[in-house]
GROMACS .gro file of C-alpha atoms in nm:
model
   56
    1UNK     CA    1  -1.907   0.120   6.289
    2UNK     CA    2  -1.566   0.282   6.257
    3UNK     CA    3  -1.412   0.440   5.951
    4UNK     CA    4  -1.155   0.270   5.729
    5UNK     CA    5  -0.915   0.417   5.477
    6UNK     CA    6  -0.952   0.288   5.123
    7UNK     CA    7  -0.701   0.243   4.839
    8UNK     CA    8  -0.769   0.605   4.735
    9UNK     CA    9  -0.530   0.719   5.013
   10UNK     CA   10  -0.235   0.928   4.893
   11UNK     CA   11  -0.064   0.925   5.236
   12UNK     CA   12  -0.082   1.301   5.282
   13UNK     CA   13  -0.144   1.272   5.657
   14UNK     CA   14  -0.431   1.519   5.674
   15UNK     CA   15  -0.654   1.263   5.843
   16UNK     CA   16  -0.400   1.173   6.110
   17UNK     CA   17  -0.329   1.537   6.188
   18UNK     CA   18  -0.699   1.613   6.237
   19UNK     CA   19  -0.809   1.302   6.430
   20UNK     CA   20  -0.922   1.409   6.781
   21UNK     CA   21  -0.837   1.068   6.934
   22UNK     CA   22  -0.513   1.006   6.740
   23UNK     CA   23  -0.626   0.667   6.610
   24UNK     CA   24  -0.479   0.710   6.259
   25UNK     CA   25  -0.122   0.609   6.178
   26UNK     CA   26   0.088   0.547   5.867
   27UNK     CA   27   0.056   0.192   5.738
   28UNK     CA   28   0.249  -0.002   5.477
   29UNK     CA   29   0.062   0.131   5.172
   30UNK     CA   30  -0.169   0.395   5.323
   31UNK     CA   31  -0.277   0.541   5.653
   32UNK     CA   32  -0.476   0.309   5.878
   33UNK     CA   33  -0.744   0.367   6.141
   34UNK     CA   34  -0.746   0.166   6.463
   35UNK     CA   35  -1.113   0.055   6.474
   36UNK     CA   36  -1.104   0.002   6.850
   37UNK     CA   37  -1.009   0.366   6.911
   38UNK     CA   38  -1.216   0.532   6.635
   39UNK     CA   39  -1.507   0.736   6.775
   40UNK     CA   40  -1.678   0.763   6.434
   41UNK     CA   41  -1.672   1.143   6.431
   42UNK     CA   42  -1.601   1.168   6.057
   43UNK     CA   43  -1.334   1.435   6.091
   44UNK     CA   44  -1.093   1.231   5.880
   45UNK     CA   45  -1.345   1.203   5.597
   46UNK     CA   46  -1.407   1.577   5.611
   47UNK     CA   47  -1.042   1.676   5.565
   48UNK     CA   48  -0.928   1.410   5.317
   49UNK     CA   49  -0.861   1.560   4.972
   50UNK     CA   50  -0.933   1.229   4.794
   51UNK     CA   51  -1.224   1.100   5.007
   52UNK     CA   52  -1.030   0.790   5.119
   53UNK     CA   53  -1.189   0.742   5.466
   54UNK     CA   54  -1.525   0.564   5.450
   55UNK     CA   55  -1.759   0.402   5.701
   56UNK     CA   56  -1.646   0.043   5.752
   0.00000   0.00000   0.00000
């Protein structure tokens, strides 16, 4: 099960910068994770200052 970014996202970009497979990109209201590319490593959740990424 991949991660998803919740409404807590403040669009800082920390998750995208740290993603080892580059599956995170800016969306309309917040960053978004491509679930087909996510390897479920949890790096994004570890670097997010507001704990926006969560297991989907």
